[in-house]
Amino acid sequence: MKGIHQQSSLLNALAKNNLLSPEIAETINSEFSGQDKPFIRFLVEEKKLNSRTVASTLSRSFGYPLIDLSKFDASLVPEGVRNEKLIRKHNALPLYLRGKVLFVAMSDPTDIDALEDIQFNTGFSTELVLVDESSLQKSIDDVLESDVEALDISDIDSNELAGIEVQEEQSDNETVGQEQDDAPIVVYINKILLDAIKKGASDLHFEPYEHSYRIRFRIDGILNEIAKPPVALASRMAARLKVMSKLDIAERRVPQDGRIKLALSKKKSIDFRVSTLPTMWGEKIVMRILDSSSAMLGIDMLGYEADQKDIYMEALDQPQGMILVTGPTGSGKTVSLYTGLNILNTAERNISTAEDPVEINLEGINQVQINTKAGLTFPGALRSFLRQDPDIVMVGEIRDLETAEIAIKAAQTGHLVLSTLHTNSASETLTRLLNMGVPAFNVASSVSIIIAQRLARRLCTQCKAPDDIPHDHLRQLGFPEDKLGTFTIYKPVGCDDCTGGYKGRVGIYEVVKITPEVASIIMEGGNSLDIAHQFQKEGYNNLRQSGIVKAISGITSLEEVNRVTAN
């Protein structure tokens, strides 16, 4: 009865201010029965009332102050009152403390029960401030999501860790019993996974040996030892990871591949790709973190120089042709491809990808997971794509002649094709295709641009220091003669804000167009050295030269340039 009385009070206030007719107000009162959403949200979403107009009307009618949440700093919300269950239950957001009074943002001024519940749970007196429903929902999501982003592993207790949800995990009775016995293992594994996310790791390695067990994270491309748990726990930790990945825990003789989706909140989840490998002393397990946010960085965040970015964007704007990204495993090829696909991903385009594996799910793009055991191969997927009216096709990797020929045929018949190869430079990419058996004419006429890339660690901006390197040495290393003395080379130092003087990574690129002159060399049977020489004549920086540009800019160190560009 109390709820019906509150609804009637709200509807009468809106009717008196001519937002609703009395007849419509009476109809709404009956229609709301059985709804699982707050009444104000129902009015705004279902009856198409303007959220701000409703809020200002209720503010005048009930005498509560109205504030604009879009100008409120979410970081002011006190840590001790960010109870997600309470906030979601009452559709109310605690904003700030003034003395012993907690000010609470709500869109429904009649919900006194919510204020009393928040007062009981927080221990503070409560005061209501009115806000519009739409901005309230956004602010609640922002505040609760920021809690996930700023998650501090050291402050999480065991109960919270054990409650992290592994989505779609299925367990039989035996597994449930085992997990109850291994509750400390469950908590420990969850802590390791959260720690990896917090530290920005790309891979986790769980490695058993005869007398020891170690856990390493790959951070900024370098493996770092994180923990050495007792070797007696090796089999139990492997079993827990395999349960989370939905793998066969009884099978320890052959490699297995799986996936974990870790739900950190209602809106934030992280995927892990899991691979097991039998070794002499147990199963080594490697997990790769697949965070979709890495594919949404935008091209300006990847480290392309202005001219390199222009070449890539121009190629993406073409209706047909082939864009090839090349480099060793872990050089950022996937992020470069996904960044291009995100730029191309519009409602007017049909985009299909064939990947092994699909690392990051992209909304609006038709992604196909290659399954060779079931007969779904790269060539088979490509043939199907071409029967489905594609505009853009992405092939995870060109591994053989059959895949190369179909991809090139697609590029020659009005489709834009993106793909990768494992080669060391742009010129070697072209000769690799020729060595596969692709006719020289098809290579010369279909490939538009090639991006060869590496990932170098960024110097920490808080602690990097000038590095005193003689000009003669810089000259020998390839630094431009006319710029010597006009720049400072920096070296890593190390501080509490970084790992060994580095924090994050930046791409180093060789981005080249296949010009008529390069096409002629290909047709004449030139080798990779001939092609590389032509790229230099046309003014394209190779990987080494691009790395030097990054060192001159103070983004990375000379040591790091040498590490990632050495052939």
Short mmCIF file of C-alpha atoms in Angstrom, two decimals, residues 326-540:
data_model
loop_
_atom_site.label_atom_id
_atom_site.label_comp_id
_atom_site.label_asym_id
_atom_site.label_seq_id
_atom_site.Cartn_x
_atom_site.Cartn_y
_atom_site.Cartn_z
CA THR A 326 53.92 -8.32 -40.02
CA GLY A 327 56.16 -9.03 -37.06
CA PRO A 328 56.97 -11.72 -34.50
CA THR A 329 54.51 -13.06 -31.93
CA GLY A 330 53.75 -10.40 -29.32
CA SER A 331 54.61 -7.43 -31.52
CA GLY A 332 51.11 -5.92 -31.43
CA LYS A 333 49.86 -7.06 -34.84
CA THR A 334 46.41 -7.94 -33.50
CA VAL A 335 45.89 -4.51 -31.92
CA SER A 336 46.92 -2.78 -35.17
CA LEU A 337 44.45 -4.89 -37.15
CA TYR A 338 41.60 -4.43 -34.66
CA THR A 339 42.24 -0.70 -34.56
CA GLY A 340 41.83 -0.60 -38.34
CA LEU A 341 38.68 -2.73 -38.14
CA ASN A 342 37.18 -0.40 -35.51
CA ILE A 343 37.73 2.55 -37.84
CA LEU A 344 36.03 0.62 -40.66
CA ASN A 345 33.22 -0.76 -38.50
CA THR A 346 30.12 1.16 -39.62
CA ALA A 347 26.54 0.12 -40.35
CA GLU A 348 27.17 0.48 -44.10
CA ARG A 349 29.91 -2.17 -44.24
CA ASN A 350 29.81 -5.97 -44.04
CA ILE A 351 32.98 -7.09 -42.22
CA SER A 352 33.96 -10.73 -41.67
CA THR A 353 37.05 -12.12 -39.95
CA ALA A 354 38.61 -15.58 -39.83
CA GLU A 355 40.78 -15.94 -36.72
CA ASP A 356 42.61 -18.66 -34.82
CA PRO A 357 41.83 -17.93 -32.09
CA VAL A 358 39.32 -15.07 -31.87
CA GLU A 359 41.08 -12.99 -29.24
CA ILE A 360 38.72 -10.05 -28.77
CA ASN A 361 35.01 -9.91 -29.54
CA LEU A 362 34.05 -6.88 -31.61
CA GLU A 363 30.40 -5.81 -31.80
CA GLY A 364 29.17 -5.41 -35.38
CA ILE A 365 31.84 -7.65 -36.94
CA ASN A 366 31.21 -11.26 -38.01
CA GLN A 367 34.04 -13.19 -36.39
CA VAL A 368 34.70 -16.84 -37.27
CA GLN A 369 36.77 -19.14 -35.07
CA ILE A 370 38.88 -21.50 -37.21
CA ASN A 371 38.40 -25.15 -36.23
CA THR A 372 40.64 -27.43 -38.30
CA LYS A 373 39.45 -30.57 -36.49
CA ALA A 374 35.92 -29.87 -37.67
CA GLY A 375 37.11 -28.96 -41.17
CA LEU A 376 36.73 -25.18 -40.82
CA THR A 377 40.02 -23.83 -42.18
CA PHE A 378 41.19 -20.37 -43.28
CA PRO A 379 40.63 -21.18 -46.98
CA GLY A 380 37.19 -22.64 -46.23
CA ALA A 381 36.13 -19.60 -44.21
CA LEU A 382 37.42 -17.23 -46.91
CA ARG A 383 35.46 -19.03 -49.63
CA SER A 384 32.31 -18.70 -47.53
CA PHE A 385 32.96 -15.01 -46.90
CA LEU A 386 33.13 -14.33 -50.63
CA ARG A 387 29.65 -15.84 -51.04
CA GLN A 388 28.21 -13.53 -48.37
CA ASP A 389 28.59 -10.12 -50.01
CA PRO A 390 31.55 -8.86 -47.94
CA ASP A 391 33.06 -5.38 -48.08
CA ILE A 392 36.00 -6.07 -45.77
CA VAL A 393 37.69 -9.36 -44.91
CA MET A 394 40.26 -9.98 -42.18
CA VAL A 395 42.35 -13.16 -42.20
CA GLY A 396 44.11 -13.82 -38.90
CA GLU A 397 47.24 -15.12 -40.62
CA ILE A 398 48.32 -16.13 -44.12
CA ARG A 399 50.00 -19.47 -43.46
CA ASP A 400 49.94 -21.26 -46.81
CA LEU A 401 49.57 -20.82 -50.56
CA GLU A 402 45.86 -21.69 -50.63
CA THR A 403 44.97 -19.01 -48.07
CA ALA A 404 47.23 -16.47 -49.81
CA GLU A 405 45.66 -17.10 -53.22
CA ILE A 406 42.08 -16.71 -51.99
CA ALA A 407 42.95 -13.57 -50.01
CA ILE A 408 44.67 -12.04 -53.04
CA LYS A 409 41.74 -12.95 -55.27
CA ALA A 410 39.42 -11.15 -52.81
CA ALA A 411 41.69 -8.07 -52.84
CA GLN A 412 41.63 -8.04 -56.66
CA THR A 413 37.85 -8.34 -56.93
CA GLY A 414 36.64 -5.31 -55.01
CA HIS A 415 37.28 -6.24 -51.38
CA LEU A 416 39.54 -4.73 -48.74
CA VAL A 417 41.59 -7.50 -47.11
CA LEU A 418 43.58 -7.23 -43.87
CA SER A 419 45.94 -9.97 -42.69
CA THR A 420 49.22 -10.80 -40.95
CA LEU A 421 52.41 -12.71 -41.68
CA HIS A 422 55.35 -13.65 -39.49
CA THR A 423 58.30 -11.91 -41.13
CA ASN A 424 60.95 -9.48 -39.87
CA SER A 425 60.47 -6.56 -42.26
CA ALA A 426 58.25 -5.16 -44.99
CA SER A 427 60.54 -6.25 -47.81
CA GLU A 428 60.73 -9.82 -46.46
CA THR A 429 56.93 -9.96 -46.42
CA LEU A 430 56.82 -9.57 -50.19
CA THR A 431 59.47 -12.22 -50.82
CA ARG A 432 57.70 -14.54 -48.36
CA LEU A 433 54.56 -14.42 -50.51
CA LEU A 434 56.65 -15.09 -53.61
CA ASN A 435 58.35 -18.04 -51.90
CA MET A 436 54.95 -19.47 -50.99
CA GLY A 437 54.25 -19.70 -54.71
CA VAL A 438 52.08 -16.64 -55.26
CA PRO A 439 52.71 -15.29 -58.78
CA ALA A 440 54.73 -12.05 -58.82
CA PHE A 441 51.99 -10.23 -60.76
CA ASN A 442 49.39 -11.05 -58.10
CA VAL A 443 51.66 -9.81 -55.29
CA ALA A 444 52.51 -6.58 -57.12
CA SER A 445 48.91 -5.82 -58.06
CA SER A 446 47.07 -6.73 -54.86
CA VAL A 447 49.19 -5.59 -51.87
CA SER A 448 48.53 -1.93 -50.99
CA ILE A 449 50.64 -1.33 -47.89
CA ILE A 450 52.76 -3.32 -45.43
CA ILE A 451 53.17 -2.49 -41.74
CA ALA A 452 56.13 -4.15 -40.01
CA GLN A 453 56.13 -3.50 -36.29
CA ARG A 454 57.65 -4.11 -32.87
CA LEU A 455 56.67 -3.06 -29.35
CA ALA A 456 59.23 -1.13 -27.28
CA ARG A 457 58.89 -0.28 -23.61
CA ARG A 458 58.12 3.35 -22.81
CA LEU A 459 60.43 5.16 -20.43
CA CYS A 460 58.78 6.14 -17.16
CA THR A 461 58.18 9.89 -17.28
CA GLN A 462 58.66 10.16 -13.50
CA CYS A 463 62.21 8.81 -13.25
CA LYS A 464 63.92 8.74 -16.68
CA ALA A 465 67.32 10.42 -16.70
CA PRO A 466 69.62 11.81 -19.43
CA ASP A 467 72.03 9.25 -20.87
CA ASP A 468 75.51 10.55 -21.72
CA ILE A 469 76.35 8.91 -25.06
CA PRO A 470 79.21 10.25 -27.22
CA HIS A 471 78.19 11.73 -30.56
CA ASP A 472 80.56 9.41 -32.43
CA HIS A 473 78.75 6.41 -30.99
CA LEU A 474 75.34 7.84 -31.89
CA ARG A 475 76.59 8.48 -35.43
CA GLN A 476 77.71 4.87 -35.76
CA LEU A 477 74.32 3.69 -34.54
CA GLY A 478 72.56 5.56 -37.34
CA PHE A 479 71.45 8.79 -35.68
CA PRO A 480 71.15 11.65 -38.21
CA GLU A 481 74.32 13.73 -38.43
CA ASP A 482 72.50 17.05 -38.70
CA LYS A 483 70.56 16.49 -35.44
CA LEU A 484 73.44 15.48 -33.17
CA GLY A 485 73.55 17.82 -30.18
CA THR A 486 69.96 18.98 -30.59
CA PHE A 487 68.30 16.23 -28.53
CA THR A 488 68.73 14.26 -25.31
CA ILE A 489 68.78 10.48 -25.08
CA TYR A 490 67.24 9.16 -21.87
CA LYS A 491 67.87 5.99 -19.88
CA PRO A 492 65.71 4.02 -17.41
CA VAL A 493 66.19 4.52 -13.67
CA GLY A 494 63.33 2.88 -11.78
CA CYS A 495 60.86 4.13 -9.18
CA ASP A 496 57.72 3.07 -7.31
CA ASP A 497 55.59 4.14 -10.27
CA CYS A 498 57.17 1.81 -12.88
CA THR A 499 58.89 -1.51 -13.56
CA GLY A 500 62.64 -1.13 -13.98
CA GLY A 501 62.35 2.38 -15.40
CA TYR A 502 59.67 1.53 -17.95
CA LYS A 503 55.90 1.89 -17.94
CA GLY A 504 53.73 0.80 -20.87
CA ARG A 505 54.74 0.14 -24.45
CA VAL A 506 54.79 2.00 -27.75
CA GLY A 507 54.78 0.72 -31.31
CA ILE A 508 57.77 1.08 -33.63
CA TYR A 509 56.67 0.82 -37.26
CA GLU A 510 57.85 0.48 -40.83
CA VAL A 511 54.89 1.54 -42.97
CA VAL A 512 55.40 1.34 -46.74
CA LYS A 513 53.29 1.65 -49.88
CA ILE A 514 53.75 -0.66 -52.84
CA THR A 515 54.62 1.94 -55.46
CA PRO A 516 55.01 1.25 -59.20
CA GLU A 517 58.79 1.16 -58.71
CA VAL A 518 58.53 -1.50 -55.99
CA ALA A 519 56.03 -3.43 -58.13
CA SER A 520 58.57 -3.42 -60.98
CA ILE A 521 61.26 -4.92 -58.73
CA ILE A 522 58.81 -7.66 -57.68
CA MET A 523 57.94 -8.42 -61.32
CA GLU A 524 61.63 -8.57 -62.24
CA GLY A 525 62.36 -11.13 -59.50
CA GLY A 526 64.23 -8.79 -57.14
CA ASN A 527 65.09 -10.02 -53.66
CA SER A 528 64.27 -8.50 -50.27
CA LEU A 529 67.48 -6.41 -50.25
CA ASP A 530 66.55 -4.82 -53.59
CA ILE A 531 63.07 -4.03 -52.31
CA ALA A 532 64.38 -2.65 -48.99
CA HIS A 533 66.81 -0.40 -50.89
CA GLN A 534 63.93 0.98 -52.97
CA PHE A 535 61.88 1.70 -49.83
CA GLN A 536 64.85 3.70 -48.51
CA LYS A 537 65.12 5.65 -51.78
CA GLU A 538 61.44 6.54 -51.48
CA GLY A 539 61.99 7.92 -47.96
CA TYR A 540 60.31 5.28 -45.81
#
